[in-house]
PDB file of C-alpha atoms in Angstrom:
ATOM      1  CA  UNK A 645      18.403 -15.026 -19.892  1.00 64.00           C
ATOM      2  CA  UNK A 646      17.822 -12.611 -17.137  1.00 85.00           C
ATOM      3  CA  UNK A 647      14.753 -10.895 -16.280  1.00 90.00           C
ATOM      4  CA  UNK A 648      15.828  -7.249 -17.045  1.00 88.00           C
ATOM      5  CA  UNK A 649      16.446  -8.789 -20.686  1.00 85.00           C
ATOM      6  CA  UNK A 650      13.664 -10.286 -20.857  1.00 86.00           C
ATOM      7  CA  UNK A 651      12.002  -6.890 -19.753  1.00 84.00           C
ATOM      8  CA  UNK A 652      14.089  -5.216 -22.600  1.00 78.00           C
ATOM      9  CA  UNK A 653      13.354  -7.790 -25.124  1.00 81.00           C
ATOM     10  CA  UNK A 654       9.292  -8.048 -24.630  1.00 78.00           C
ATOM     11  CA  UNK A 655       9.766  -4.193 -24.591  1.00 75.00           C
ATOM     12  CA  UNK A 656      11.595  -3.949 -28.076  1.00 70.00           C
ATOM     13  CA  UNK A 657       9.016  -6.160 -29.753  1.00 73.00           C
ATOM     14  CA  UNK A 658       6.219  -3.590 -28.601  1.00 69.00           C
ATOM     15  CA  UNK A 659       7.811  -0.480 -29.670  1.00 61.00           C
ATOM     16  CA  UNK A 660       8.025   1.153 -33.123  1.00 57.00           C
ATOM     17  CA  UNK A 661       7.554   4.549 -34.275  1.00 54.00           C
ATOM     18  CA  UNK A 662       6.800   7.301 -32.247  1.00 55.00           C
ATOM     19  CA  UNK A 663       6.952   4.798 -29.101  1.00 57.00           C
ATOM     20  CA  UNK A 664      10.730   4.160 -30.014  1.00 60.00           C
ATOM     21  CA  UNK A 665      11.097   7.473 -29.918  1.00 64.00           C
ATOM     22  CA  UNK A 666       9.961   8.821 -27.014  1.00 64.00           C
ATOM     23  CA  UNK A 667      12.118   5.782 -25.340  1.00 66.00           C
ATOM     24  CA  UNK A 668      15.270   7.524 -26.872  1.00 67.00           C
ATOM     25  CA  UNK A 669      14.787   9.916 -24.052  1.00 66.00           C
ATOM     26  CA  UNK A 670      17.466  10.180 -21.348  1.00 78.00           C
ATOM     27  CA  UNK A 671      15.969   8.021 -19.038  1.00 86.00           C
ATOM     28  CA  UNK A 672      15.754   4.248 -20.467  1.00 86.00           C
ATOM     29  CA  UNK A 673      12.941   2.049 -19.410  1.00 87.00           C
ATOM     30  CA  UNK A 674      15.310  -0.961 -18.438  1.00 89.00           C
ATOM     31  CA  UNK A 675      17.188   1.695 -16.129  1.00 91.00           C
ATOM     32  CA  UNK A 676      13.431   2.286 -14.368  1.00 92.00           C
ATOM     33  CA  UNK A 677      13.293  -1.520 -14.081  1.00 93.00           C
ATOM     34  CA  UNK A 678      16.792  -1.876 -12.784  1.00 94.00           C
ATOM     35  CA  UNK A 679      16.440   0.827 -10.108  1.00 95.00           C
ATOM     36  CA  UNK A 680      12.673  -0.736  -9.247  1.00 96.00           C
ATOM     37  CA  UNK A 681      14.371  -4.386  -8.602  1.00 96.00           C
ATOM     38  CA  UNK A 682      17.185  -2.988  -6.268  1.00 96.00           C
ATOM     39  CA  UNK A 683      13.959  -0.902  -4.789  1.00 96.00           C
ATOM     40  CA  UNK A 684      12.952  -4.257  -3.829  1.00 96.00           C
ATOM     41  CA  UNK A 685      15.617  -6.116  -2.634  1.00 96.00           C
ATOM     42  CA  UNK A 686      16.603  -3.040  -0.490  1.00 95.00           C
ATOM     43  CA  UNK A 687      13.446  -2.763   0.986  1.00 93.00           C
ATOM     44  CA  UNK A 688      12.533  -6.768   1.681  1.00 92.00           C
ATOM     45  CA  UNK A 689      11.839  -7.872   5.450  1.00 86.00           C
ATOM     46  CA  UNK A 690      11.653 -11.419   6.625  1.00 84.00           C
ATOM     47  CA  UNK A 691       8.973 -13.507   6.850  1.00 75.00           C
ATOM     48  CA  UNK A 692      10.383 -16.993   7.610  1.00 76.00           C
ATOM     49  CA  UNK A 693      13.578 -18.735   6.003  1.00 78.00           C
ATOM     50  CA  UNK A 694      12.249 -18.852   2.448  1.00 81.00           C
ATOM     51  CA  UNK A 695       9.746 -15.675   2.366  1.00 84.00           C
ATOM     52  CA  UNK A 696      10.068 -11.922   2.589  1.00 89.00           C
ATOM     53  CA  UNK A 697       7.757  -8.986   2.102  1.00 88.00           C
ATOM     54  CA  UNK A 698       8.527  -6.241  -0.107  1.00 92.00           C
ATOM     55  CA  UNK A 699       6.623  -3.098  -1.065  1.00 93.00           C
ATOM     56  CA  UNK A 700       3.577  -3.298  -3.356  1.00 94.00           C
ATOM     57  CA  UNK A 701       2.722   0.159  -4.935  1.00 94.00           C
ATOM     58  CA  UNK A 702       6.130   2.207  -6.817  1.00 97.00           C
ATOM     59  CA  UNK A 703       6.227   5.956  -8.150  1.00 96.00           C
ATOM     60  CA  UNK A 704       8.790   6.874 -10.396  1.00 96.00           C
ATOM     61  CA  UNK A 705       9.644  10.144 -10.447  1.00 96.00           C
ATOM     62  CA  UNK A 706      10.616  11.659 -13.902  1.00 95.00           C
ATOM     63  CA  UNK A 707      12.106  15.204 -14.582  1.00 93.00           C
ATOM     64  CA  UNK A 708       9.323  17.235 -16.511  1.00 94.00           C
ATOM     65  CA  UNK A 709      11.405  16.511 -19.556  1.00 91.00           C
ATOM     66  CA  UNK A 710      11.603  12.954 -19.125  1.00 91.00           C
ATOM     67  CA  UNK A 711       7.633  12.982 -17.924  1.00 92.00           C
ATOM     68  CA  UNK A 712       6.147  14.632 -21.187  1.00 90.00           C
ATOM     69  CA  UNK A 713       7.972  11.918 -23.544  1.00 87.00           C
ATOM     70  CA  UNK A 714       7.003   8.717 -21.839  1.00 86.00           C
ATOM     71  CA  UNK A 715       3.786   9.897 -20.326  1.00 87.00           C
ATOM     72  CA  UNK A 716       2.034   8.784 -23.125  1.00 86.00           C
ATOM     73  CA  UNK A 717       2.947   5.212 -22.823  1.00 86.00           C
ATOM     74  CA  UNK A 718       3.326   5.279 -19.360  1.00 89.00           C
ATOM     75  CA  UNK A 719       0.364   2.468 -19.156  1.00 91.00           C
ATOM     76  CA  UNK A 720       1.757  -0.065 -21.405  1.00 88.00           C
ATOM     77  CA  UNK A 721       5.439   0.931 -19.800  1.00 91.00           C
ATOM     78  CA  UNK A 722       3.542   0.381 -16.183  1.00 94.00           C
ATOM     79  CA  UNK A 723       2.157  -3.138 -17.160  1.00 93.00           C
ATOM     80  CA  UNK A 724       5.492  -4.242 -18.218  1.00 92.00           C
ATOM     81  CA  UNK A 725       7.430  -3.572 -15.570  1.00 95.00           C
ATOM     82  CA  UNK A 726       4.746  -4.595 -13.041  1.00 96.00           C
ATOM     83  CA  UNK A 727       5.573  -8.066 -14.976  1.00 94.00           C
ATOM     84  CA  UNK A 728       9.255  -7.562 -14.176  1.00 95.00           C
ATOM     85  CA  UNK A 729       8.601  -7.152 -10.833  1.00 96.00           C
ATOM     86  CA  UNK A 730       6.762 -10.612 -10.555  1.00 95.00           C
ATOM     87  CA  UNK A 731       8.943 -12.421 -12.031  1.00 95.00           C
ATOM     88  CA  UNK A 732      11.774 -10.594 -10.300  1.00 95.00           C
ATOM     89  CA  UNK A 733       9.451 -11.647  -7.069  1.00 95.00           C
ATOM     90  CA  UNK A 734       8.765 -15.456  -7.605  1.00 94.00           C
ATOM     91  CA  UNK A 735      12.699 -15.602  -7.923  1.00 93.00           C
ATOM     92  CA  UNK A 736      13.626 -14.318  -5.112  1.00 93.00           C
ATOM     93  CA  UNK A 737      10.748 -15.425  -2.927  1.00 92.00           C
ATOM     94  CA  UNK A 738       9.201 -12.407  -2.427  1.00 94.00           C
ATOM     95  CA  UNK A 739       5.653 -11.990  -1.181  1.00 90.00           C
ATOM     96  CA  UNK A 740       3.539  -8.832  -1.951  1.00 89.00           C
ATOM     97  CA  UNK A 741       1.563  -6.888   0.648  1.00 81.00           C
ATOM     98  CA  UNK A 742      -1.336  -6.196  -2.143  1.00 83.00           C
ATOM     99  CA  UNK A 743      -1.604  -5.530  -6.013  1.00 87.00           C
ATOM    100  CA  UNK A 744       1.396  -4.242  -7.376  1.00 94.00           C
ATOM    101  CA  UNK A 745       0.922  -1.186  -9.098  1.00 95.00           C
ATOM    102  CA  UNK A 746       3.524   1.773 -10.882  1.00 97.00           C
ATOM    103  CA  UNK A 747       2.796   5.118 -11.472  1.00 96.00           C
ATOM    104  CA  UNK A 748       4.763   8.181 -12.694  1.00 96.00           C
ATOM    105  CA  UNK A 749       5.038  11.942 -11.468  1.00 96.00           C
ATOM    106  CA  UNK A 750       6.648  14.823 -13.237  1.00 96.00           C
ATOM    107  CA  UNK A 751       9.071  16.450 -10.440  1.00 96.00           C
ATOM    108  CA  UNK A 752      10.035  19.782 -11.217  1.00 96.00           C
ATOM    109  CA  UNK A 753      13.057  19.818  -8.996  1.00 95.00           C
ATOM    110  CA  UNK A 754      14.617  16.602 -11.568  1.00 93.00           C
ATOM    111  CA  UNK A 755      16.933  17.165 -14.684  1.00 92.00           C
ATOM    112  CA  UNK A 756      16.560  15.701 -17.358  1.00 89.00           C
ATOM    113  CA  UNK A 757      18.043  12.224 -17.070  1.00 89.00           C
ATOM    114  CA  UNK A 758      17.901  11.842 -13.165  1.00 91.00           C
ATOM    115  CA  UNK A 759      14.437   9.976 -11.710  1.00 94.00           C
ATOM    116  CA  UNK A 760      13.738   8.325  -7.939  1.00 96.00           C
ATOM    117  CA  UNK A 761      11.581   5.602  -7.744  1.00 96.00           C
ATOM    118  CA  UNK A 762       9.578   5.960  -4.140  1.00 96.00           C
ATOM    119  CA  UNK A 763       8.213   2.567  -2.670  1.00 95.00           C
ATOM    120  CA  UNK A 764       5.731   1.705  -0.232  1.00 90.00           C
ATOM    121  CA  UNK A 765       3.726  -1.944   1.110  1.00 86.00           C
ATOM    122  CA  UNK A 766      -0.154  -1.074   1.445  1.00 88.00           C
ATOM    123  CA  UNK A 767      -1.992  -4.262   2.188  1.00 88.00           C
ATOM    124  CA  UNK A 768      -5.830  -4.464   0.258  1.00 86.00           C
ATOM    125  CA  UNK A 769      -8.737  -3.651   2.542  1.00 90.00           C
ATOM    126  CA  UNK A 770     -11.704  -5.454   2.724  1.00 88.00           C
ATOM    127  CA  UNK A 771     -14.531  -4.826   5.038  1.00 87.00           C
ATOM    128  CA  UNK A 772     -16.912  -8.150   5.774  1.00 72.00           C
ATOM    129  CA  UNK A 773     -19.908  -6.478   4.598  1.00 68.00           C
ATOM    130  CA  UNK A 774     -19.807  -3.575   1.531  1.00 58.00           C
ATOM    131  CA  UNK A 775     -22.724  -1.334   3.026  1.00 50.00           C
ATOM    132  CA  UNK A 776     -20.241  -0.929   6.178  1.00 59.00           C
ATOM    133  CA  UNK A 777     -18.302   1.885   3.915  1.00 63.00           C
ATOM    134  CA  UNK A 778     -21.080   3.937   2.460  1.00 73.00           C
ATOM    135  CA  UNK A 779     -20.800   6.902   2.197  1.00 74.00           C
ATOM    136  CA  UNK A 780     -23.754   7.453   4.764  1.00 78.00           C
ATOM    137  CA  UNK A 781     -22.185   5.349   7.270  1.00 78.00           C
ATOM    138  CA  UNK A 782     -19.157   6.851   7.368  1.00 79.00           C
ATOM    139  CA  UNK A 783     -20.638  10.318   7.588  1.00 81.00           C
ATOM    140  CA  UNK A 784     -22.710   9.536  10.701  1.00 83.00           C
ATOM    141  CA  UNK A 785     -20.250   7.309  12.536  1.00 85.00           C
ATOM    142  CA  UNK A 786     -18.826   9.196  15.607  1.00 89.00           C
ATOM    143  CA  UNK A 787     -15.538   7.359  14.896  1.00 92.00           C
ATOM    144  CA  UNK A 788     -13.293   6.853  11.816  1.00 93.00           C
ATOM    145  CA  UNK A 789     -10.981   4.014  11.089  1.00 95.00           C
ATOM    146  CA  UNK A 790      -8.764   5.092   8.666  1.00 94.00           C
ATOM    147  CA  UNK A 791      -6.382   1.857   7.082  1.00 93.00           C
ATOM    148  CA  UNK A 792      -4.409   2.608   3.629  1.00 89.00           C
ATOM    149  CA  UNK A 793      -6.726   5.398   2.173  1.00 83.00           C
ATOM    150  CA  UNK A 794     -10.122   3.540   3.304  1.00 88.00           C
ATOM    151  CA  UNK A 795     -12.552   5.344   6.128  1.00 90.00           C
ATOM    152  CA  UNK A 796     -13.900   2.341   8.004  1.00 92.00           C
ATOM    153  CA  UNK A 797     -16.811   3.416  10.135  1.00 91.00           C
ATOM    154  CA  UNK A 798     -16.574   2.233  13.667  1.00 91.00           C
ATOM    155  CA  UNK A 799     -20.185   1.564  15.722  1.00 89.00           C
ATOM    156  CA  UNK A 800     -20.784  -0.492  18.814  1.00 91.00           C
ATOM    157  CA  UNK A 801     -19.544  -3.104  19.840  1.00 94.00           C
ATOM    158  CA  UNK A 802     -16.782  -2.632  17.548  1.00 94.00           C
ATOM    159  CA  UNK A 803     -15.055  -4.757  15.261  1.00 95.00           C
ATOM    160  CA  UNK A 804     -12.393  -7.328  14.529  1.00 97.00           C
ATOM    161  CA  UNK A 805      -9.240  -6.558  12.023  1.00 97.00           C
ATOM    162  CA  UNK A 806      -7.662  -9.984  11.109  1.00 96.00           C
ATOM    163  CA  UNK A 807      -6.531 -11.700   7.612  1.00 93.00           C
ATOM    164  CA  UNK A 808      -9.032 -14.412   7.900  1.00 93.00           C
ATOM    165  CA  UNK A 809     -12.518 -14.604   6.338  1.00 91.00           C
ATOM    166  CA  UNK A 810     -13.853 -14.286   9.480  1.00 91.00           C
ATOM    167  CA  UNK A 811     -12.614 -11.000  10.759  1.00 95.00           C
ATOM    168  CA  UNK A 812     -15.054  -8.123  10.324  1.00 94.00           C
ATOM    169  CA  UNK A 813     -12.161  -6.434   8.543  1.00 95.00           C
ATOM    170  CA  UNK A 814      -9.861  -8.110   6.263  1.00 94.00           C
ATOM    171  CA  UNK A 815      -6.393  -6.746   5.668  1.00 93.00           C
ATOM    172  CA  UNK A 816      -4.431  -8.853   3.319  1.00 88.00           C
ATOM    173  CA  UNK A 817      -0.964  -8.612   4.975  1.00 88.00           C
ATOM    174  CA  UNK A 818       1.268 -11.023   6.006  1.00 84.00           C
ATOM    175  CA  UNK A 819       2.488 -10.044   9.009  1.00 87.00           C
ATOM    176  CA  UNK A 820      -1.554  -9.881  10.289  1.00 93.00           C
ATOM    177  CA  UNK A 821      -2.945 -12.858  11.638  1.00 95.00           C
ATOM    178  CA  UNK A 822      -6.982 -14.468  10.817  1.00 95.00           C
ATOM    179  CA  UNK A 823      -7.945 -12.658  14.198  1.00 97.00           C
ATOM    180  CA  UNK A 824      -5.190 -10.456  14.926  1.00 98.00           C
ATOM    181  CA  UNK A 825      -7.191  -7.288  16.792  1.00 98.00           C
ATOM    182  CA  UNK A 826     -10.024  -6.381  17.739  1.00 97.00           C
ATOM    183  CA  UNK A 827     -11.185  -2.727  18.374  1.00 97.00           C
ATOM    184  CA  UNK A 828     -13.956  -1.904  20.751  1.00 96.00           C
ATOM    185  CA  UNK A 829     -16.161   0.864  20.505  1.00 94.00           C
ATOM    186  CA  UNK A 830     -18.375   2.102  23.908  1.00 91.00           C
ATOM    187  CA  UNK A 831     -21.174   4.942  23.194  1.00 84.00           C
ATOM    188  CA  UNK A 832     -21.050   7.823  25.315  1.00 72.00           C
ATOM    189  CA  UNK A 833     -23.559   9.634  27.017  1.00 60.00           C
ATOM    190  CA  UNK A 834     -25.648  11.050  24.491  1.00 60.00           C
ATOM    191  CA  UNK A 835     -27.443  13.489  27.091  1.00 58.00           C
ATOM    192  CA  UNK A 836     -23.996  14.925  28.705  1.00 53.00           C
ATOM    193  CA  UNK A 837     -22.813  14.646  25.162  1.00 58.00           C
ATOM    194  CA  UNK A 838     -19.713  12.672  26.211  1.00 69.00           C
ATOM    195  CA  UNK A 839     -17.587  11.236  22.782  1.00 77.00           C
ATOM    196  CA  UNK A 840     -17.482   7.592  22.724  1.00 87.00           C
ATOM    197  CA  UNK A 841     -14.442   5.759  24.404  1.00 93.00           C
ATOM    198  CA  UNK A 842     -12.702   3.278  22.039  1.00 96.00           C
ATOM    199  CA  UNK A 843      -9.885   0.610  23.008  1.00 97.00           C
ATOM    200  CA  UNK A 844      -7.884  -1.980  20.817  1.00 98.00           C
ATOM    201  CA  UNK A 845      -7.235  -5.407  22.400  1.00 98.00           C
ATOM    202  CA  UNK A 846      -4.529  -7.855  20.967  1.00 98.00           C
ATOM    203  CA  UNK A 847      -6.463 -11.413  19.914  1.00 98.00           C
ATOM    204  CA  UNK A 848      -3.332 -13.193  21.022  1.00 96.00           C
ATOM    205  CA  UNK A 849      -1.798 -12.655  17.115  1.00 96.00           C
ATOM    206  CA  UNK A 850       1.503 -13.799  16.556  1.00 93.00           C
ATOM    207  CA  UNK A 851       3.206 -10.299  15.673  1.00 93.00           C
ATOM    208  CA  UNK A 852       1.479  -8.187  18.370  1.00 96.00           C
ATOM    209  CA  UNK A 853      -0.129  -4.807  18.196  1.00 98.00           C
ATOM    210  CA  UNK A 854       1.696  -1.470  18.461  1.00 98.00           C
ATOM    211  CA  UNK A 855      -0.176   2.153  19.295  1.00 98.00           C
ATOM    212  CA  UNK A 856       1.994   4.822  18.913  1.00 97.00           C
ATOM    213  CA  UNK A 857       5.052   3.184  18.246  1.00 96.00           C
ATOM    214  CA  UNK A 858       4.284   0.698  22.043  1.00 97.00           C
ATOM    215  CA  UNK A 859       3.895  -2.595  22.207  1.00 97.00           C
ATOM    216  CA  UNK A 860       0.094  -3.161  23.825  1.00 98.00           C
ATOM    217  CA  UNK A 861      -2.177  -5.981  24.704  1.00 98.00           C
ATOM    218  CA  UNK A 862      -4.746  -3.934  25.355  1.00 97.00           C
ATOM    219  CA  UNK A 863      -4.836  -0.059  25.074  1.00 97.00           C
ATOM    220  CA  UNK A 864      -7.283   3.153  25.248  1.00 96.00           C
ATOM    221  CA  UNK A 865      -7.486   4.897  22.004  1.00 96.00           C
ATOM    222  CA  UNK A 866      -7.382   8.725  21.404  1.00 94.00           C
ATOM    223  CA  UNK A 867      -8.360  10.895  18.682  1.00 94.00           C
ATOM    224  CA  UNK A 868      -5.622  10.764  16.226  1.00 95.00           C
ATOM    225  CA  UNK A 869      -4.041   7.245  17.864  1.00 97.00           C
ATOM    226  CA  UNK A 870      -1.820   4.804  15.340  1.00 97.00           C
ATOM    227  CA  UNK A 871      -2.269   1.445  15.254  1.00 98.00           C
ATOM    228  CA  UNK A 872       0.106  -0.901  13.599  1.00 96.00           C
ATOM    229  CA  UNK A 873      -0.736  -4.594  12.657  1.00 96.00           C
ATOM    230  CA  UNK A 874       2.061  -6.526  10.778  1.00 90.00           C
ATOM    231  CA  UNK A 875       3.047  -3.568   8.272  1.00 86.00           C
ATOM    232  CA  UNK A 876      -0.466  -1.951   8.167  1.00 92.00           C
ATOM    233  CA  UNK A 877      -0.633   1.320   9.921  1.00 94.00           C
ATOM    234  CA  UNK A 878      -3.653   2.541  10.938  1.00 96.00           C
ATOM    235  CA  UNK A 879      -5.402   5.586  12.626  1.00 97.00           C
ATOM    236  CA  UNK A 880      -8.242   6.833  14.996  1.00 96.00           C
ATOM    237  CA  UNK A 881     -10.113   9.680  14.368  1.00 94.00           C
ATOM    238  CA  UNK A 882     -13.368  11.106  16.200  1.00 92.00           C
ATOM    239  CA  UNK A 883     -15.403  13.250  14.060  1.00 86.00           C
ATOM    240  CA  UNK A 884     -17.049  16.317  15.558  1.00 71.00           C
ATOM    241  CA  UNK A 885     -20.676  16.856  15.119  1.00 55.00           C
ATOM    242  CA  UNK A 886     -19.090  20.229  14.311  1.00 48.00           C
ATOM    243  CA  UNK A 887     -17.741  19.005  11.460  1.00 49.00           C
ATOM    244  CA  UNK A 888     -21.150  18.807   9.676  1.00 42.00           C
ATOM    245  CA  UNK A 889     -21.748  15.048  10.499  1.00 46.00           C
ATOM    246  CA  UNK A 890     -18.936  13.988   7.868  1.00 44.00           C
ATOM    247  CA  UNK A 891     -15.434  13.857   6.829  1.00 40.00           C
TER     248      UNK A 891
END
């Protein structure tokens, strides 16, 4: 038996009533979970000969129509085809970038019937020590690391990004190494007022580091400045006292 009916089977045994219902709609949940797997396989990148990486977070976007009726069940729809996707992934030898989550959006521009599903691969975050992302710390930090919707606070001397337990930041991608990069932070002159000048240096990791789109092994870091590590994109941004001592 295939996994989209399995999907549909597990499905049918959940729904009665108004549930059944609402999945009489024009868009069919096993469609969703069809257009999710080729989502997937479209979007895979190699690894090595037996693994590739594939997106991690999916939004499906319903017409408003389509949106009111399954909204409802849109959690216990979301947990079943985050299943599908597993399975679909431990066939095919697919490794996530983080937790796999599925979400749904009413688009106003859809008809009834027609949906996208929108993919992206957003590694988890995990700083060594929790009281480095208070929000105090990030408020009076001169500098702001900003990696898949977490501010990171950067102080002297800096810190190093890296899979392993050892780096000060852990980013649970694939394509990172234990001690992939290492960012360095120097203090201005407080007296002349001078901002603080930060670099990125490449810890010999086996996929490199890119700023801007270049290939670097070691590179000065402007406001606004992207760094990518593996498939993790990150960015630079110095905070103005102006700004009220925050973001």
């Amino acid at each position: 038996m295939g996994i989209l009916q399995r999907f549909e089977n597990r499905l049918e045994q959940m729904v009665s009533g108004a549930f059944a219902k609402a999945f009489r709609s024009a868009v069919q949940p096993v469609e969703v979970a069809a257009a999710l797997q080729r989502e997937v396989d479209n979007s895979a990148q190699i690894l090595s000969r037996n693994r590739r990486l594939v997106p991690n977070q999916f939004h499906v976007e319903l017409s408003p129509q389509d949106y009111q009726r399954l909204a409802p069940y849109s959690s216990t729809l979301s947990d079943e085809l985050v299943e599908m996707l597993r399975d679909h992934a431990h066939e095919q030898s697919y490794v996530f970038t983080g937790p796999v989550s599925i979400s749904f959006d009413e688009k106003d521009d859809l008809s009834t019937g027609r949906f996208h599903v929108r993919s992206s691969a957003l590694a988890s975050v995990t700083p060594a020590s929790d009281s480095a992302v208070t929000d105090t710390a990030v408020r009076r930090a001169d500098v702001i690391l900003e990696v898949n919707g977490m501010k990171h606070p950067l102080d002297p001397p800096g810190i190093v990004i890296g899979r392993g337990n050892e780096a000060d930041l852990r980013i649970n991608d694939p394509g990172v190494s234990r001690r992939h990069a290492e960012v360095r932070i120097y203090p201005g002159d407080p007296i002349a007022g001078g901002a603080p000048q930060v670099s990125v240096v490449d810890l010999g990791s086996t996929n490199g580091v890119l700023v801007n789109g270049h290939k670097v092994s070691q590179a000065t870091l402007d406001d606004g400045a992207q760094i990518k590590i593996g498939n993790t994109t990150m960015s630079i941004r110095f905070v103005s006292r102006g700004e009220g001592g925050g973001v």
